[in-house]
Amino acid sequence: MTVPGIIPIKHEADYRTDTIGRWRGGQFFASVTGAFPEDWSTGDDWQEQKRWCAVLHRFDAAGRHLDSQIRVTGTTAGGEREAIAAARLLLDQWLEDLPERRHEDIAIAPFAVRSEGILFGLVVEEGDGTDPARAEFLPDCLGFFAPWDGCYDT
């Protein structure tokens, strides 16, 4: 089975998809997430490499990616709690700026953007004989699979 062109994502209050929904301009997926640069290797100091980010992806009503706001607020080595708190504060401000915002299910097309060496997006991973095709929301590590009902695996 192939990955559909538009993938539903269920809104789950107080969980990983709590800050997704619709606004006057379309749809959005927002999160605070920790991420490593793509060129990071396990030999590097992981605390220096793990970046905390505020992320807001916006999509049109049909689910096509419009733009992304991504800001690194710190590293684990520099103070994880402070970096997460700063990212949440920033994300709250960005969400307040979305007119007519409401939290609900969305349906979006796969997309990818890079910022500060980190891959963000809903990335298709084609299956093979043993693994089914899927879409992975990165760097949040949310996996979407058939039957493509908006549920995800972490």
PDB file of C-alpha atoms in Angstrom:
ATOM      1  CA  MET A   1       0.000   0.000   0.000  1.00  0.00           C
ATOM      2  CA  THR A   2       1.258   3.487  -0.807  1.00  0.00           C
ATOM      3  CA  VAL A   3       1.150   6.597   1.314  1.00  0.00           C
ATOM      4  CA  PRO A   4      -1.821   8.839   0.434  1.00  0.00           C
ATOM      5  CA  GLY A   5      -1.256  12.360  -0.871  1.00  0.00           C
ATOM      6  CA  ILE A   6      -3.103  13.844   2.115  1.00  0.00           C
ATOM      7  CA  ILE A   7      -2.607  12.273   5.541  1.00  0.00           C
ATOM      8  CA  PRO A   8      -5.120  12.796   8.368  1.00  0.00           C
ATOM      9  CA  ILE A   9      -3.809  13.605  11.841  1.00  0.00           C
ATOM     10  CA  LYS A  10      -6.103  13.362  14.864  1.00  0.00           C
ATOM     11  CA  HIS A  11      -6.120  16.075  17.487  1.00  0.00           C
ATOM     12  CA  GLU A  12      -5.508  14.629  20.952  1.00  0.00           C
ATOM     13  CA  ALA A  13      -5.986  17.093  23.807  1.00  0.00           C
ATOM     14  CA  ASP A  14      -3.206  17.044  26.402  1.00  0.00           C
ATOM     15  CA  TYR A  15      -1.023  14.759  24.299  1.00  0.00           C
ATOM     16  CA  ARG A  16       1.402  14.871  21.343  1.00  0.00           C
ATOM     17  CA  THR A  17      -1.040  16.472  18.866  1.00  0.00           C
ATOM     18  CA  ASP A  18      -2.616  18.908  21.314  1.00  0.00           C
ATOM     19  CA  THR A  19      -1.453  21.963  19.330  1.00  0.00           C
ATOM     20  CA  ILE A  20      -2.772  21.174  15.859  1.00  0.00           C
ATOM     21  CA  GLY A  21      -5.845  22.531  14.162  1.00  0.00           C
ATOM     22  CA  ARG A  22      -7.287  25.065  11.799  1.00  0.00           C
ATOM     23  CA  TRP A  23      -7.204  28.818  11.496  1.00  0.00           C
ATOM     24  CA  ARG A  24      -8.630  31.361   9.080  1.00  0.00           C
ATOM     25  CA  GLY A  25      -5.763  30.742   6.613  1.00  0.00           C
ATOM     26  CA  GLY A  26      -5.905  26.943   6.669  1.00  0.00           C
ATOM     27  CA  GLN A  27      -4.377  24.378   9.022  1.00  0.00           C
ATOM     28  CA  PHE A  28      -1.442  24.240  11.429  1.00  0.00           C
ATOM     29  CA  PHE A  29       0.800  21.804  13.295  1.00  0.00           C
ATOM     30  CA  ALA A  30       2.701  23.303  16.224  1.00  0.00           C
ATOM     31  CA  SER A  31       5.010  21.723  18.770  1.00  0.00           C
ATOM     32  CA  VAL A  32       7.915  22.095  21.125  1.00  0.00           C
ATOM     33  CA  THR A  33      10.389  19.389  20.272  1.00  0.00           C
ATOM     34  CA  GLY A  34      13.917  18.258  20.924  1.00  0.00           C
ATOM     35  CA  ALA A  35      15.983  17.430  17.852  1.00  0.00           C
ATOM     36  CA  PHE A  36      19.448  16.486  16.726  1.00  0.00           C
ATOM     37  CA  PRO A  37      21.145  17.793  13.579  1.00  0.00           C
ATOM     38  CA  GLU A  38      21.178  15.303  10.710  1.00  0.00           C
ATOM     39  CA  ASP A  39      24.981  15.082  10.841  1.00  0.00           C
ATOM     40  CA  TRP A  40      25.019  14.219  14.562  1.00  0.00           C
ATOM     41  CA  SER A  41      26.709  10.961  15.510  1.00  0.00           C
ATOM     42  CA  THR A  42      26.575   9.051  18.755  1.00  0.00           C
ATOM     43  CA  GLY A  43      30.222   9.893  19.401  1.00  0.00           C
ATOM     44  CA  ASP A  44      29.351  13.573  19.819  1.00  0.00           C
ATOM     45  CA  ASP A  45      28.299  15.054  23.157  1.00  0.00           C
ATOM     46  CA  TRP A  46      24.535  14.503  22.843  1.00  0.00           C
ATOM     47  CA  GLN A  47      23.681  17.205  25.398  1.00  0.00           C
ATOM     48  CA  GLU A  48      25.484  19.820  23.321  1.00  0.00           C
ATOM     49  CA  GLN A  49      23.816  18.549  20.152  1.00  0.00           C
ATOM     50  CA  LYS A  50      20.195  18.216  21.353  1.00  0.00           C
ATOM     51  CA  ARG A  51      18.397  21.414  20.426  1.00  0.00           C
ATOM     52  CA  TRP A  52      14.998  22.476  21.748  1.00  0.00           C
ATOM     53  CA  CYS A  53      12.764  24.159  19.204  1.00  0.00           C
ATOM     54  CA  ALA A  54       9.473  25.978  18.891  1.00  0.00           C
ATOM     55  CA  VAL A  55       7.886  24.871  15.605  1.00  0.00           C
ATOM     56  CA  LEU A  56       4.827  26.133  13.727  1.00  0.00           C
ATOM     57  CA  HIS A  57       4.011  24.668  10.312  1.00  0.00           C
ATOM     58  CA  ARG A  58       1.169  26.290   8.381  1.00  0.00           C
ATOM     59  CA  PHE A  59      -0.820  24.713   5.543  1.00  0.00           C
ATOM     60  CA  ASP A  60      -3.561  25.900   3.230  1.00  0.00           C
ATOM     61  CA  ALA A  61      -7.097  24.531   3.595  1.00  0.00           C
ATOM     62  CA  ALA A  62      -6.255  21.657   1.218  1.00  0.00           C
ATOM     63  CA  GLY A  63      -3.256  20.637   3.374  1.00  0.00           C
ATOM     64  CA  ARG A  64      -0.404  21.956   1.214  1.00  0.00           C
ATOM     65  CA  HIS A  65       2.561  23.343   3.167  1.00  0.00           C
ATOM     66  CA  LEU A  66       2.714  27.144   3.175  1.00  0.00           C
ATOM     67  CA  ASP A  67       5.559  27.942   5.558  1.00  0.00           C
ATOM     68  CA  SER A  68       7.281  27.038   8.800  1.00  0.00           C
ATOM     69  CA  GLN A  69       8.473  29.079  11.754  1.00  0.00           C
ATOM     70  CA  ILE A  70      11.247  27.256  13.579  1.00  0.00           C
ATOM     71  CA  ARG A  71      13.381  28.684  16.341  1.00  0.00           C
ATOM     72  CA  VAL A  72      15.977  26.923  18.471  1.00  0.00           C
ATOM     73  CA  THR A  73      15.690  28.176  22.056  1.00  0.00           C
ATOM     74  CA  GLY A  74      18.618  26.297  23.569  1.00  0.00           C
ATOM     75  CA  THR A  75      20.340  22.961  24.086  1.00  0.00           C
ATOM     76  CA  THR A  76      20.099  20.328  26.771  1.00  0.00           C
ATOM     77  CA  ALA A  77      23.640  21.222  27.863  1.00  0.00           C
ATOM     78  CA  GLY A  78      22.708  24.888  28.161  1.00  0.00           C
ATOM     79  CA  GLY A  79      19.690  24.161  30.351  1.00  0.00           C
ATOM     80  CA  GLU A  80      16.924  21.887  29.104  1.00  0.00           C
ATOM     81  CA  ARG A  81      14.156  23.252  31.354  1.00  0.00           C
ATOM     82  CA  GLU A  82      14.907  26.818  30.387  1.00  0.00           C
ATOM     83  CA  ALA A  83      15.072  25.970  26.680  1.00  0.00           C
ATOM     84  CA  ILE A  84      11.735  24.122  26.800  1.00  0.00           C
ATOM     85  CA  ALA A  85      10.078  26.945  28.752  1.00  0.00           C
ATOM     86  CA  ALA A  86      11.352  29.515  26.244  1.00  0.00           C
ATOM     87  CA  ALA A  87      10.109  27.388  23.333  1.00  0.00           C
ATOM     88  CA  ARG A  88       6.648  27.013  24.915  1.00  0.00           C
ATOM     89  CA  LEU A  89       6.399  30.755  25.527  1.00  0.00           C
ATOM     90  CA  LEU A  90       7.370  31.501  21.932  1.00  0.00           C
ATOM     91  CA  LEU A  91       4.971  28.872  20.564  1.00  0.00           C
ATOM     92  CA  ASP A  92       2.110  30.323  22.638  1.00  0.00           C
ATOM     93  CA  GLN A  93       2.803  33.735  21.084  1.00  0.00           C
ATOM     94  CA  TRP A  94       2.821  32.301  17.547  1.00  0.00           C
ATOM     95  CA  LEU A  95      -0.445  30.447  18.169  1.00  0.00           C
ATOM     96  CA  GLU A  96      -2.092  33.587  19.568  1.00  0.00           C
ATOM     97  CA  ASP A  97      -1.291  35.299  16.269  1.00  0.00           C
ATOM     98  CA  LEU A  98      -3.317  32.749  14.234  1.00  0.00           C
ATOM     99  CA  PRO A  99      -6.726  34.350  13.631  1.00  0.00           C
ATOM    100  CA  GLU A 100      -9.769  32.187  14.377  1.00  0.00           C
ATOM    101  CA  ARG A 101      -7.593  29.356  15.695  1.00  0.00           C
ATOM    102  CA  ARG A 102      -9.281  26.173  16.861  1.00  0.00           C
ATOM    103  CA  HIS A 103      -7.762  22.851  17.862  1.00  0.00           C
ATOM    104  CA  GLU A 104      -9.069  19.914  15.836  1.00  0.00           C
ATOM    105  CA  ASP A 105      -8.105  17.160  13.398  1.00  0.00           C
ATOM    106  CA  ILE A 106      -6.119  18.132  10.318  1.00  0.00           C
ATOM    107  CA  ALA A 107      -5.177  16.500   7.002  1.00  0.00           C
ATOM    108  CA  ILE A 108      -1.911  17.541   5.332  1.00  0.00           C
ATOM    109  CA  ALA A 109       0.371  16.588   2.462  1.00  0.00           C
ATOM    110  CA  PRO A 110       3.897  15.307   3.058  1.00  0.00           C
ATOM    111  CA  PHE A 111       6.540  18.056   3.162  1.00  0.00           C
ATOM    112  CA  ALA A 112      10.092  18.629   4.367  1.00  0.00           C
ATOM    113  CA  VAL A 113      12.054  21.683   5.495  1.00  0.00           C
ATOM    114  CA  ARG A 114      15.483  21.982   7.070  1.00  0.00           C
ATOM    115  CA  SER A 115      16.519  24.476   9.714  1.00  0.00           C
ATOM    116  CA  GLU A 116      19.868  24.598  11.527  1.00  0.00           C
ATOM    117  CA  GLY A 117      20.776  21.198  10.068  1.00  0.00           C
ATOM    118  CA  ILE A 118      17.581  19.552  11.364  1.00  0.00           C
ATOM    119  CA  LEU A 119      14.954  17.879   9.159  1.00  0.00           C
ATOM    120  CA  PHE A 120      11.351  18.878   9.927  1.00  0.00           C
ATOM    121  CA  GLY A 121       8.238  17.657   8.155  1.00  0.00           C
ATOM    122  CA  LEU A 122       5.897  14.827   7.319  1.00  0.00           C
ATOM    123  CA  VAL A 123       8.297  12.580   5.442  1.00  0.00           C
ATOM    124  CA  VAL A 124       7.248   9.538   3.388  1.00  0.00           C
ATOM    125  CA  GLU A 125       9.116   6.320   3.990  1.00  0.00           C
ATOM    126  CA  GLU A 126       8.291   3.794   1.275  1.00  0.00           C
ATOM    127  CA  GLY A 127       7.791   0.256   2.468  1.00  0.00           C
ATOM    128  CA  ASP A 128       9.491  -2.867   1.284  1.00  0.00           C
ATOM    129  CA  GLY A 129       8.567  -6.537   1.487  1.00  0.00           C
ATOM    130  CA  THR A 130       8.624  -6.562   5.297  1.00  0.00           C
ATOM    131  CA  ASP A 131       7.828  -2.993   6.370  1.00  0.00           C
ATOM    132  CA  PRO A 132       4.730  -1.134   5.212  1.00  0.00           C
ATOM    133  CA  ALA A 133       4.850   2.353   3.718  1.00  0.00           C
ATOM    134  CA  ARG A 134       4.466   5.090   6.286  1.00  0.00           C
ATOM    135  CA  ALA A 135       4.825   8.793   6.942  1.00  0.00           C
ATOM    136  CA  GLU A 136       6.912  10.067   9.836  1.00  0.00           C
ATOM    137  CA  PHE A 137       6.372  13.507  11.378  1.00  0.00           C
ATOM    138  CA  LEU A 138       9.894  14.683  12.171  1.00  0.00           C
ATOM    139  CA  PRO A 139      11.556  15.389  14.476  1.00  0.00           C
ATOM    140  CA  ASP A 140       8.534  14.640  16.700  1.00  0.00           C
ATOM    141  CA  CYS A 141       8.761  10.909  15.831  1.00  0.00           C
ATOM    142  CA  LEU A 142       5.061  10.413  15.089  1.00  0.00           C
ATOM    143  CA  GLY A 143       4.532   7.536  12.652  1.00  0.00           C
ATOM    144  CA  PHE A 144       1.420   7.284  10.467  1.00  0.00           C
ATOM    145  CA  PHE A 145       0.406   4.027   8.786  1.00  0.00           C
ATOM    146  CA  ALA A 146      -2.471   2.342   6.975  1.00  0.00           C
ATOM    147  CA  PRO A 147      -5.409   2.500   7.443  1.00  0.00           C
ATOM    148  CA  TRP A 148      -4.494   6.225   7.458  1.00  0.00           C
ATOM    149  CA  ASP A 149      -7.126   7.141  10.050  1.00  0.00           C
ATOM    150  CA  GLY A 150      -5.167   9.924  11.768  1.00  0.00           C
ATOM    151  CA  CYS A 151      -3.832   7.748  14.588  1.00  0.00           C
ATOM    152  CA  TYR A 152      -0.081   7.615  15.075  1.00  0.00           C
ATOM    153  CA  ASP A 153       2.581   5.521  16.734  1.00  0.00           C
ATOM    154  CA  THR A 154       5.576   6.875  18.644  1.00  0.00           C
TER     155      THR A 154
END
